[in-house]
PDB file of C-alpha atoms (C1' of nucleotides) in Angstrom:
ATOM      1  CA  UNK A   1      61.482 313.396 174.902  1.00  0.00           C
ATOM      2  CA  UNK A   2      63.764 310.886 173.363  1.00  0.00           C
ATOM      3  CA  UNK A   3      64.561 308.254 175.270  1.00  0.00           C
ATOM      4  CA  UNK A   4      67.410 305.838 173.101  1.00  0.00           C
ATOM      5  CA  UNK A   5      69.598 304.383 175.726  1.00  0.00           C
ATOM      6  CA  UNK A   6      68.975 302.049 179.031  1.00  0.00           C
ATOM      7  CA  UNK A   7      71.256 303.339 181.137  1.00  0.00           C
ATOM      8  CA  UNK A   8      70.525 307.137 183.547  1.00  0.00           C
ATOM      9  CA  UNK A   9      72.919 309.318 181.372  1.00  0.00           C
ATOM     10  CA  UNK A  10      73.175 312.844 182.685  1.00  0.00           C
ATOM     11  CA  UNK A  11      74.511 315.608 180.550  1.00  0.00           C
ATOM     12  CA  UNK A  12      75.850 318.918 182.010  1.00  0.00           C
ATOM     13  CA  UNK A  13      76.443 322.336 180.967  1.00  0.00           C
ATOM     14  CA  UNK A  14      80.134 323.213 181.728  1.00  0.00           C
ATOM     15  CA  UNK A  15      81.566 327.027 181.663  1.00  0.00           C
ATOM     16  CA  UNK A  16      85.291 327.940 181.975  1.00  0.00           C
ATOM     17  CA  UNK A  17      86.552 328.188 185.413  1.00  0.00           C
ATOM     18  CA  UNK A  18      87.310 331.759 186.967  1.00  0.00           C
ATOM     19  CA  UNK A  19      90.943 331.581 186.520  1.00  0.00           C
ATOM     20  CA  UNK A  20      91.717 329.378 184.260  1.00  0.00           C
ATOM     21  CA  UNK A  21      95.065 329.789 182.483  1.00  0.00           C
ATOM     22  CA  UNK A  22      94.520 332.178 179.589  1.00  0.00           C
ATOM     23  CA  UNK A  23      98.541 332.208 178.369  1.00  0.00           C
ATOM     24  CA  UNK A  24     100.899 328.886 178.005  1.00  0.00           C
ATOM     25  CA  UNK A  25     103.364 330.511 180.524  1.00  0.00           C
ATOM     26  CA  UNK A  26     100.289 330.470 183.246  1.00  0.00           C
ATOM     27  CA  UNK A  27      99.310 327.555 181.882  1.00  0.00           C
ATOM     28  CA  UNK A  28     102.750 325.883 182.148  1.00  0.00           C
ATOM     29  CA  UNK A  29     103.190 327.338 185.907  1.00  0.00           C
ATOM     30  CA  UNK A  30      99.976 325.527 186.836  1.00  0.00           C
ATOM     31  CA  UNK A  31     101.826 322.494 185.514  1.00  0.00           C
ATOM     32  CA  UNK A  32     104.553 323.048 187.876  1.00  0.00           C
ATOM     33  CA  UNK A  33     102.921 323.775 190.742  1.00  0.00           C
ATOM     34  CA  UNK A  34     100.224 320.544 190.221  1.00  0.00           C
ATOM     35  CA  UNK A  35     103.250 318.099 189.274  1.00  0.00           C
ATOM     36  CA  UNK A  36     104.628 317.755 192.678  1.00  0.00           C
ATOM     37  CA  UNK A  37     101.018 316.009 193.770  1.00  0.00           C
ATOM     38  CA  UNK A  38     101.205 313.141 191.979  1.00  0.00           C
ATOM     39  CA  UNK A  39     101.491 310.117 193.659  1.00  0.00           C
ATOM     40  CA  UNK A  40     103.522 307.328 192.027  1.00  0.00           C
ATOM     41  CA  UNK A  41     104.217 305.164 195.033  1.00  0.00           C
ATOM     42  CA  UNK A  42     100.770 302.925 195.066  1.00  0.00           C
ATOM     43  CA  UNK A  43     100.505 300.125 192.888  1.00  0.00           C
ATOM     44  CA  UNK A  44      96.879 300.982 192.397  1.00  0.00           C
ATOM     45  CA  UNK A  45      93.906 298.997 191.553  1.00  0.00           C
ATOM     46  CA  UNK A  46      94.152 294.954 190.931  1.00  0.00           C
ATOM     47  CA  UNK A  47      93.397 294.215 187.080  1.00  0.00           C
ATOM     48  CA  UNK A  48      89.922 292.582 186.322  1.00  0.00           C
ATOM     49  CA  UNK A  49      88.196 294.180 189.662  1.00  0.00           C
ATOM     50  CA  UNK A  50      85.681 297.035 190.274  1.00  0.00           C
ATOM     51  CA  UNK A  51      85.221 299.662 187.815  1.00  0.00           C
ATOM     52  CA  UNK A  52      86.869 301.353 185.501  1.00  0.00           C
ATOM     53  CA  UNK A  53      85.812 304.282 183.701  1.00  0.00           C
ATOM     54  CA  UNK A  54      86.918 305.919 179.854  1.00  0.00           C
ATOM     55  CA  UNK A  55      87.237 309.738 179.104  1.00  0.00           C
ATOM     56  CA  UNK A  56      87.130 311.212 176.362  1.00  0.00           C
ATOM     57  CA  UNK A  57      85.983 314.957 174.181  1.00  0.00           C
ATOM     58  CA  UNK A  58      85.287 315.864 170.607  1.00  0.00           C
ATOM     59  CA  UNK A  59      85.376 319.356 169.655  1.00  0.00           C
ATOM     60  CA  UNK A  60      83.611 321.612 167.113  1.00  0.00           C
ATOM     61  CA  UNK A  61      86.433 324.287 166.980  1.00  0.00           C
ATOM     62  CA  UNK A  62      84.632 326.240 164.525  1.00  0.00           C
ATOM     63  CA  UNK A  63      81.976 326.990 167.304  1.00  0.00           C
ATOM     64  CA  UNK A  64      84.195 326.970 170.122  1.00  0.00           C
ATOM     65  CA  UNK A  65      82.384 323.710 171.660  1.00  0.00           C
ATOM     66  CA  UNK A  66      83.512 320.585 173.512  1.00  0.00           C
ATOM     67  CA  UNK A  67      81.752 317.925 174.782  1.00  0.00           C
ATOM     68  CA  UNK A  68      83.258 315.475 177.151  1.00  0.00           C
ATOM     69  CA  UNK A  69      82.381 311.721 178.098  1.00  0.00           C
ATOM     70  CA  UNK A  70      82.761 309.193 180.688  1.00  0.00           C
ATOM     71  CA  UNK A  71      81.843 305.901 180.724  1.00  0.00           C
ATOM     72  CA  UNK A  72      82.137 303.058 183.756  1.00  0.00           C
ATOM     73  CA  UNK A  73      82.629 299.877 182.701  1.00  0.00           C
ATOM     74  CA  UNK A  74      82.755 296.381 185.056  1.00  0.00           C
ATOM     75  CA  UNK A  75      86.264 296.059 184.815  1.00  0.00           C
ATOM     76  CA  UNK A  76      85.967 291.813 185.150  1.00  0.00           C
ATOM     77  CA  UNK A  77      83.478 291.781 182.399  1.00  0.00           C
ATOM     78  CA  UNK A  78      83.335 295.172 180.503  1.00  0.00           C
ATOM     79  CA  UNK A  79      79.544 295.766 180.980  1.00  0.00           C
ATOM     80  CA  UNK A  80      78.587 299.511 180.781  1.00  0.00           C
ATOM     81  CA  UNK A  81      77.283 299.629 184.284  1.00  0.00           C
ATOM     82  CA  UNK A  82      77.293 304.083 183.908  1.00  0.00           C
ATOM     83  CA  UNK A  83      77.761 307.291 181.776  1.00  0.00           C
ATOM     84  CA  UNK A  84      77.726 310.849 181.669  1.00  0.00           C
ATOM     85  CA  UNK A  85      78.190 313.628 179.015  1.00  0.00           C
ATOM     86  CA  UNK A  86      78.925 317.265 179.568  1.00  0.00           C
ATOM     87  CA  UNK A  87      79.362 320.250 176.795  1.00  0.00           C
ATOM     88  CA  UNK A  88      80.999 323.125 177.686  1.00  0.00           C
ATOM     89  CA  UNK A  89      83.176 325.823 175.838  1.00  0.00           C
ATOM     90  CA  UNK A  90      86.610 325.440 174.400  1.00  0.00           C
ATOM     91  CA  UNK A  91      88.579 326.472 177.741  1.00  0.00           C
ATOM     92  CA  UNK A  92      92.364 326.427 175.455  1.00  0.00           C
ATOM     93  CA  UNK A  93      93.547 326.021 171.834  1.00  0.00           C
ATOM     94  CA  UNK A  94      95.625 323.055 171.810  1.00  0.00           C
ATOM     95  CA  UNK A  95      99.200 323.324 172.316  1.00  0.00           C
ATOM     96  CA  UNK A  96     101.182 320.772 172.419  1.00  0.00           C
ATOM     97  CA  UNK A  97     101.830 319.773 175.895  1.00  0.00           C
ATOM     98  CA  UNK A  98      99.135 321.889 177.452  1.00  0.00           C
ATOM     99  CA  UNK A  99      96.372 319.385 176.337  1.00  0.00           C
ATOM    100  CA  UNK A 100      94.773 319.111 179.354  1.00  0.00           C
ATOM    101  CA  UNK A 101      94.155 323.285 179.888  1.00  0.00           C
ATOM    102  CA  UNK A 102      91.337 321.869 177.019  1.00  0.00           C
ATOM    103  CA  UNK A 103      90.009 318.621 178.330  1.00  0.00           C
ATOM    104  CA  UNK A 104      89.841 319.355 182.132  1.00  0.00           C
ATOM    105  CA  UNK A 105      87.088 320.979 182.666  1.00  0.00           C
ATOM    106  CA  UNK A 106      84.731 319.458 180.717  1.00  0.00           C
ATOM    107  CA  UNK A 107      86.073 316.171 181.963  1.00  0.00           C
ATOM    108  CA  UNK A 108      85.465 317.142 185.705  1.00  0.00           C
ATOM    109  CA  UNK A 109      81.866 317.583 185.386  1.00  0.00           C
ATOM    110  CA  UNK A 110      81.295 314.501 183.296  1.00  0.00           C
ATOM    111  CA  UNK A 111      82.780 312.435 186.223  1.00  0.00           C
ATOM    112  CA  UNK A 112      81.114 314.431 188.355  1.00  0.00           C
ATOM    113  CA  UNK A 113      77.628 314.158 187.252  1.00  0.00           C
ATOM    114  CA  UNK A 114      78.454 310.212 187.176  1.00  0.00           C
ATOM    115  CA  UNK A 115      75.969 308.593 189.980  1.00  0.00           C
ATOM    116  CA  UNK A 116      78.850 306.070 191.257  1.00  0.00           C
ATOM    117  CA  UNK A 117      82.284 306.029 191.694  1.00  0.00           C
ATOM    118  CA  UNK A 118      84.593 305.841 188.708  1.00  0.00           C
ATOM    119  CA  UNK A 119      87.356 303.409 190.350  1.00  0.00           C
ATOM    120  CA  UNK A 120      90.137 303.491 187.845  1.00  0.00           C
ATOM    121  CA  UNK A 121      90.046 306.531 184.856  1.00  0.00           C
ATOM    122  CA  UNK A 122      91.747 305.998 181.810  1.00  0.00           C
ATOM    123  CA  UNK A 123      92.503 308.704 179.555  1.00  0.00           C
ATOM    124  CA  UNK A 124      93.029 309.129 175.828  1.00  0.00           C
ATOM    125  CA  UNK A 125      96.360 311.107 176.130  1.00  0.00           C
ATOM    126  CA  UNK A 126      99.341 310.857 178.412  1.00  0.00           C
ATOM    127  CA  UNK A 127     100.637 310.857 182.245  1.00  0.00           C
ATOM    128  CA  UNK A 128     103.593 310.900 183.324  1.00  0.00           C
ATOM    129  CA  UNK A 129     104.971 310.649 179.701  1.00  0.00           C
ATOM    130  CA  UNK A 130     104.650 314.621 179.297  1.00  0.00           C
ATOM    131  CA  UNK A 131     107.643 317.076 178.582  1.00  0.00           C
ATOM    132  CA  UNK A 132     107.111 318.776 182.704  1.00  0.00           C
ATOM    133  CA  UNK A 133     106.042 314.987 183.308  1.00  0.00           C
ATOM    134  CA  UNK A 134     102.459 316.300 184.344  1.00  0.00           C
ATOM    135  CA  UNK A 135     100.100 315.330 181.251  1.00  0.00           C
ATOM    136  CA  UNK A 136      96.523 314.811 180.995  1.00  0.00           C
ATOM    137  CA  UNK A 137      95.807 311.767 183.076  1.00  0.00           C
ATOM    138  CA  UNK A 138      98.393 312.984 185.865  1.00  0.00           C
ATOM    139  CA  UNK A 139      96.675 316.335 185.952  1.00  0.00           C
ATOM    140  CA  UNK A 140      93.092 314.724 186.370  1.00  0.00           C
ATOM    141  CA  UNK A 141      94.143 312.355 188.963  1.00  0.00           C
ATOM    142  CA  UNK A 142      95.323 315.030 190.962  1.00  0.00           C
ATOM    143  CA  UNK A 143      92.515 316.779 190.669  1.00  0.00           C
ATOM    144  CA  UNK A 144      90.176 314.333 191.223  1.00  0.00           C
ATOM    145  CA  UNK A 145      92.063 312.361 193.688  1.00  0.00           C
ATOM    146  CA  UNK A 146      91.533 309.170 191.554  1.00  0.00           C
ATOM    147  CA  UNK A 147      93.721 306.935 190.310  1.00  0.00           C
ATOM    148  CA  UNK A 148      94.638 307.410 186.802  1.00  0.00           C
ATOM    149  CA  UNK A 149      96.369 306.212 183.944  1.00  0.00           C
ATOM    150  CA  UNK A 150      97.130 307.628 180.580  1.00  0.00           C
ATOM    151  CA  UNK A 151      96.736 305.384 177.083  1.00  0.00           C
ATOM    152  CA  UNK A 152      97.766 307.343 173.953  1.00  0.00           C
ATOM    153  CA  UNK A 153      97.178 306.467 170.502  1.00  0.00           C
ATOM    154  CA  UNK A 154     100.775 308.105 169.010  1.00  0.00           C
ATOM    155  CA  UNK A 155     104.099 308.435 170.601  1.00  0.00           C
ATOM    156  CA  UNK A 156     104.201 312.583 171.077  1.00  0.00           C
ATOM    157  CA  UNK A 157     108.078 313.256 170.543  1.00  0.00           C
ATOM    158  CA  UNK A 158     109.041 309.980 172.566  1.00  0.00           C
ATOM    159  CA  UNK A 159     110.547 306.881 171.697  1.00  0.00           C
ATOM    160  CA  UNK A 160     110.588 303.178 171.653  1.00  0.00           C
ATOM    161  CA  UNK A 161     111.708 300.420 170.104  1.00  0.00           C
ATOM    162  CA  UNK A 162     109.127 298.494 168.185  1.00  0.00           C
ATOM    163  CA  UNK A 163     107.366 295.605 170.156  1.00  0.00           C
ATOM    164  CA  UNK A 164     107.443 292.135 169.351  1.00  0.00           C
ATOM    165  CA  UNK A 165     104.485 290.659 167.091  1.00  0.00           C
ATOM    166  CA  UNK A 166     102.057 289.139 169.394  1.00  0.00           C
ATOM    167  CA  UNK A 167      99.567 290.741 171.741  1.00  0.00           C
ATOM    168  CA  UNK A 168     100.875 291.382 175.159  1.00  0.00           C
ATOM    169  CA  UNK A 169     104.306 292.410 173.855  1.00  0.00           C
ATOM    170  CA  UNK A 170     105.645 295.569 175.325  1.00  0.00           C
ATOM    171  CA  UNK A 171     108.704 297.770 174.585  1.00  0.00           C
ATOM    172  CA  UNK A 172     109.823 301.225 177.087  1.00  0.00           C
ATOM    173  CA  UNK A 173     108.372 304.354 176.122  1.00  0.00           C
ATOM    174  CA  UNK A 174     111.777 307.014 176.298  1.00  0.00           C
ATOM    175  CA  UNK A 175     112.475 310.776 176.897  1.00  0.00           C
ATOM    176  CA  UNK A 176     116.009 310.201 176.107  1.00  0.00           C
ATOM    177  CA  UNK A 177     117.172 307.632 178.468  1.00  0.00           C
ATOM    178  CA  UNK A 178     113.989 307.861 180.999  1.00  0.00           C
ATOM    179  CA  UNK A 179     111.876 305.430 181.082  1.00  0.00           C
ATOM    180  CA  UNK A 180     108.387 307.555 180.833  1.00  0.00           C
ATOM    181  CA  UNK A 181     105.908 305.160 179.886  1.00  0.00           C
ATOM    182  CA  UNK A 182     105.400 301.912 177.618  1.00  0.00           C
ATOM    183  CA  UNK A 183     104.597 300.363 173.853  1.00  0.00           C
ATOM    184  CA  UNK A 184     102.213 298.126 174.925  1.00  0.00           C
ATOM    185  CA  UNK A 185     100.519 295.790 171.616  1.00  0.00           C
ATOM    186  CA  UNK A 186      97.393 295.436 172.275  1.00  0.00           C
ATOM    187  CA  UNK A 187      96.186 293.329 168.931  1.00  0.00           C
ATOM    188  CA  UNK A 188      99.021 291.530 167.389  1.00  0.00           C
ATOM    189  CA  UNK A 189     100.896 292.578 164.331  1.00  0.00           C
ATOM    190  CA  UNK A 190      99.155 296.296 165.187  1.00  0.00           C
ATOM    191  CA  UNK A 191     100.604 299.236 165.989  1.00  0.00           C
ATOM    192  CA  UNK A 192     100.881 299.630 169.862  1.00  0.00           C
ATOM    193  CA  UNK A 193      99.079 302.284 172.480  1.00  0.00           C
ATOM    194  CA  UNK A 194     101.018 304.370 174.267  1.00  0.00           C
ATOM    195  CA  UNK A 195     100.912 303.600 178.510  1.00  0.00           C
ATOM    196  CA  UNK A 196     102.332 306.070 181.187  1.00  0.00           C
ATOM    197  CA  UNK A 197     100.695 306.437 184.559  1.00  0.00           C
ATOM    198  CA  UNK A 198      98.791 308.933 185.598  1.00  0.00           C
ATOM    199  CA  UNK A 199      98.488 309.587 189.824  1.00  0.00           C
ATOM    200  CA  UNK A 200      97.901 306.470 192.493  1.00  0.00           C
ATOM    201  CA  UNK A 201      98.948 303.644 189.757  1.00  0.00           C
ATOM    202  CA  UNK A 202     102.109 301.982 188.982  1.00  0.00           C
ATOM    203  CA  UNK A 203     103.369 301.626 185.582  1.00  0.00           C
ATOM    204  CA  UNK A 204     102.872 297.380 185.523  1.00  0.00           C
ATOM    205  CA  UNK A 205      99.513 297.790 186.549  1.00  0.00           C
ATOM    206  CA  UNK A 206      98.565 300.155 184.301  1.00  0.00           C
ATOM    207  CA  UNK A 207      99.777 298.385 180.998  1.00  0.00           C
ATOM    208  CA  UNK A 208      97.878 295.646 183.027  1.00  0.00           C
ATOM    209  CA  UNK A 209      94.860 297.091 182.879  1.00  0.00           C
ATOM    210  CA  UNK A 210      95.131 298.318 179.175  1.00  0.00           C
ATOM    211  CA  UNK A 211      95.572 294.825 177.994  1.00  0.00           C
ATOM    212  CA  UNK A 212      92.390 293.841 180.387  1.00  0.00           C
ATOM    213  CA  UNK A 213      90.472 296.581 178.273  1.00  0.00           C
ATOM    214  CA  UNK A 214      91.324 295.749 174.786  1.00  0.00           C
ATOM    215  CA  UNK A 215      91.103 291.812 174.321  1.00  0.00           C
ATOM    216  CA  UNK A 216      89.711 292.431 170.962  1.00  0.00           C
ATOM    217  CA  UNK A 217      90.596 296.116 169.367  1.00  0.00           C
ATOM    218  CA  UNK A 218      93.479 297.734 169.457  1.00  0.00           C
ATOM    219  CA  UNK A 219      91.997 300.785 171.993  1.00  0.00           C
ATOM    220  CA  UNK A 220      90.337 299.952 175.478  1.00  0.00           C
ATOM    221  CA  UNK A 221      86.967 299.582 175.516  1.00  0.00           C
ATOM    222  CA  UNK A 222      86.634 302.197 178.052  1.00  0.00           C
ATOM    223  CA  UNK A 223      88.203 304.649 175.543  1.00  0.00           C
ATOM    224  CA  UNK A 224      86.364 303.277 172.465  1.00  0.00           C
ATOM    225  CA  UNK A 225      83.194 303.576 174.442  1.00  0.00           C
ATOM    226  CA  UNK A 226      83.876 307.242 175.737  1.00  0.00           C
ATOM    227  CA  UNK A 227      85.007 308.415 172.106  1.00  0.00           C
ATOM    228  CA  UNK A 228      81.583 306.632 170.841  1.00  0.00           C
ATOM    229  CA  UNK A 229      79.573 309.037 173.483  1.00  0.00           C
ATOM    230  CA  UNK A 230      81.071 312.154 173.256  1.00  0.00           C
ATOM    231  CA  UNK A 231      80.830 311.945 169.550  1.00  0.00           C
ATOM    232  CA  UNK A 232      76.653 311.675 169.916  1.00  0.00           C
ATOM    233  CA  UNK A 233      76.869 314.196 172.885  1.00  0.00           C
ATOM    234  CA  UNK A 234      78.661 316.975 170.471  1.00  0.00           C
ATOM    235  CA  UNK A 235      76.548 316.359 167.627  1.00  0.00           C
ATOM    236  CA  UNK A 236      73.476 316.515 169.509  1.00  0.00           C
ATOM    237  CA  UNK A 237      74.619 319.631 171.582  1.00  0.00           C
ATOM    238  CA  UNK A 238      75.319 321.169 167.672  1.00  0.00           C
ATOM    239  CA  UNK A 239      72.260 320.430 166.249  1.00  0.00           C
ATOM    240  CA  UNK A 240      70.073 321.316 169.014  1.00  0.00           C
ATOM    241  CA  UNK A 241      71.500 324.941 169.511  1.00  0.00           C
ATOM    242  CA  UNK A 242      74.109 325.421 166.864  1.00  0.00           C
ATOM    243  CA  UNK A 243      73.944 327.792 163.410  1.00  0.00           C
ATOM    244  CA  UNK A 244      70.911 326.770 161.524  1.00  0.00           C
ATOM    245  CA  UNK A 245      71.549 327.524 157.469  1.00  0.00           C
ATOM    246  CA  UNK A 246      68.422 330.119 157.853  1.00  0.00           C
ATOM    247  CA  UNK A 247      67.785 330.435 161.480  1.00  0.00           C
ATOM    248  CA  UNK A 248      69.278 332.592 164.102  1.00  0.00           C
ATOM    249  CA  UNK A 249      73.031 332.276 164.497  1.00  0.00           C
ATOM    250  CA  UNK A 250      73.697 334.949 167.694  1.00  0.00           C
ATOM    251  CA  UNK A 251      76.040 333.026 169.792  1.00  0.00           C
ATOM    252  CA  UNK A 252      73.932 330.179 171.394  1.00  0.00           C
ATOM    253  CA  UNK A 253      76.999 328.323 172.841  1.00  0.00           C
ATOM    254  CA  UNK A 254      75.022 325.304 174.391  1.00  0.00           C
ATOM    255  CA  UNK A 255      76.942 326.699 177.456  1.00  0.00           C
ATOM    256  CA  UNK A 256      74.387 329.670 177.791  1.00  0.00           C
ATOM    257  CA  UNK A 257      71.136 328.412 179.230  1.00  0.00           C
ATOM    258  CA  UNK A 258      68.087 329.683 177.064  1.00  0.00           C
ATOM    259  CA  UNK A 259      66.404 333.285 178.479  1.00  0.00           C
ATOM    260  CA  UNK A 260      63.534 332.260 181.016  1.00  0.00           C
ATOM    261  CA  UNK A 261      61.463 334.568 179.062  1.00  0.00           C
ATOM    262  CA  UNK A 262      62.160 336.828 175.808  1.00  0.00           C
TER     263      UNK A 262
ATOM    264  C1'  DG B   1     116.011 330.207 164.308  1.00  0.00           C
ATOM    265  C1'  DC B   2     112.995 326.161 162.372  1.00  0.00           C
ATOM    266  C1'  DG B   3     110.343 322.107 162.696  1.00  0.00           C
ATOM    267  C1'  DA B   4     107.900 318.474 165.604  1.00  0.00           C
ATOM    268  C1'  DC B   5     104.501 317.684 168.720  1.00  0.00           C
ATOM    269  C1'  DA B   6      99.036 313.753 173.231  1.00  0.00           C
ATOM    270  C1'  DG B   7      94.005 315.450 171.333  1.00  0.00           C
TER     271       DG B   7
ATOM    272  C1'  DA C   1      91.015 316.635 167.269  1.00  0.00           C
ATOM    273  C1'  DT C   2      88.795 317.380 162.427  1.00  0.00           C
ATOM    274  C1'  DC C   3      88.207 317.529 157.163  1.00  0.00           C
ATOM    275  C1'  DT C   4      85.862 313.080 154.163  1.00  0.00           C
ATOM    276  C1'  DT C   5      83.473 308.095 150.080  1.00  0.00           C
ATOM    277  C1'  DG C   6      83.963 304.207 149.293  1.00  0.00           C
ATOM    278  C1'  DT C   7      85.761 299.917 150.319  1.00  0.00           C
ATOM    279  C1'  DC C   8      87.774 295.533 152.247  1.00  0.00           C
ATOM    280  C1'  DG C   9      86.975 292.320 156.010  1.00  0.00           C
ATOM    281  C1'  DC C  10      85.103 289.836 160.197  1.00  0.00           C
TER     282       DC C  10
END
DNA sequence: GCGACAG
DNA sequence: ATCTTGTCGC
């Protein structure tokens, strides 16, 4: 029984939920029934206080798997204080715009099977800065009920004007003449991260926080450390049930529970 | 109609 | 997201 890490890491099994959007129109009326949920009026948590926690999935498409992580960090010093892992199957091909019909719930029961409260969840993906303005982050916070924010690594089909040099600098993120989300540079000279809120978090506080979480790379910690985990979790999942070159290769989704006897 | 498009 | 070796740099 391998034991690698210090922390109580739980992993969870994770099936699709009964119901779950099988077309993008159901999909995209989920959306538009979920959107009017969000809350956008609290400034959300202070900067530097309590936790914060990363998500984040890798997927083996070729085996229909996805494994999700979340990781709780000290938000005043960045310490790992928690973590989870689930593995589930692939619950939606990606569509642009639909991303979180994917991520969700996989996502879910990593936070869930967390043994303390996330505080603040950052996302690798978007908010509010989503073509029905319900993205990723917005659709976990409702969800969940936490407050969330959204960091993204590209600018999906918005834009911005490039931010100034140094770290800290910050430019609008636009659907045409909204203001959705921002540039924020996080490491000077290097191409920003994308910031739009997610549910219970205002859009200062937010790009706050991201600069709190990346004083050294250009992605938050809490993402960086999230992407780290579900990386092991999926590989691990793979090789411990996945297609062997010689052994059996009936469809032992790591989702399936082995036979009690047989 | 065609291409672009978070992960 | 993922496919992929070595390589330059702190």
């Amino acid at each position: 029984m391998p034991r690698g890490r210090t922390l109580d890491t739980t992993m969870t099994n994770v099936r699709i939920p009964a119901g779950w959007p099988v077309t993008e129109e159901e999909a995209r009326a989920v959306q538009e029934e979920l959107r009017g949920r969000v809350v956008v009026d609290e400034p959300g948590p202070p900067p530097g206080t309590g936790r914060v926690t990363g998500v984040d999935v890798a997927y083996d498409d070729k085996l229909g798997v996805v494994a999700a992580a979340a990781v709780v960090l000290d938000a005043a010093t960045l310490a790992v204080v928690a973590e989870a892992t689930a593995v589930g199957e692939v619950s939606f091909p990606y569509v642009p715009g639909l991303l979180a019909f994917r991520e969700v719930p996989t996502v879910l029961a990593a936070l869930d099977a967390l043994d303390r409260d996330p505080g603040l969840v950052v996302c690798d993906g978007y908010g509010l800065a989503h073509p029905r303005r319900f993205g990723l982050a917005s659709h976990l916070g409702v969800l969940t009920g936490l407050p969330t924010i959204g960091v993204a690594k590209n600018p999906f089909t918005f834009t911005y004007q490039e931010p100034g040099i140094p770290r800290g600098s910050a430019s609008p993120l636009l659907a045409g003449t909204e203001v959705v989300g921002r540039a924020v540079r996080t490491k000077a000279g290097v191409k920003p991260v994308f910031v739009s809120v997610g549910h219970r978090v205002g859009l200062d506080n937010a790009c706050a926080h991201t600069l709190a979480l990346a004083p050294e790379h250009r992605l938050p910690e809490s993402t960086r450390r999230a992407d780290a985990l579900c990386r092991r979790a999926l590989k691990e999942a793979v090789d411990r049930t996945g297609a062997h070159p010689t052994g059996d290769r009936e469809g032992t989704l790591p989702t399936v529970a082995p036979p009690p006897g047989r």
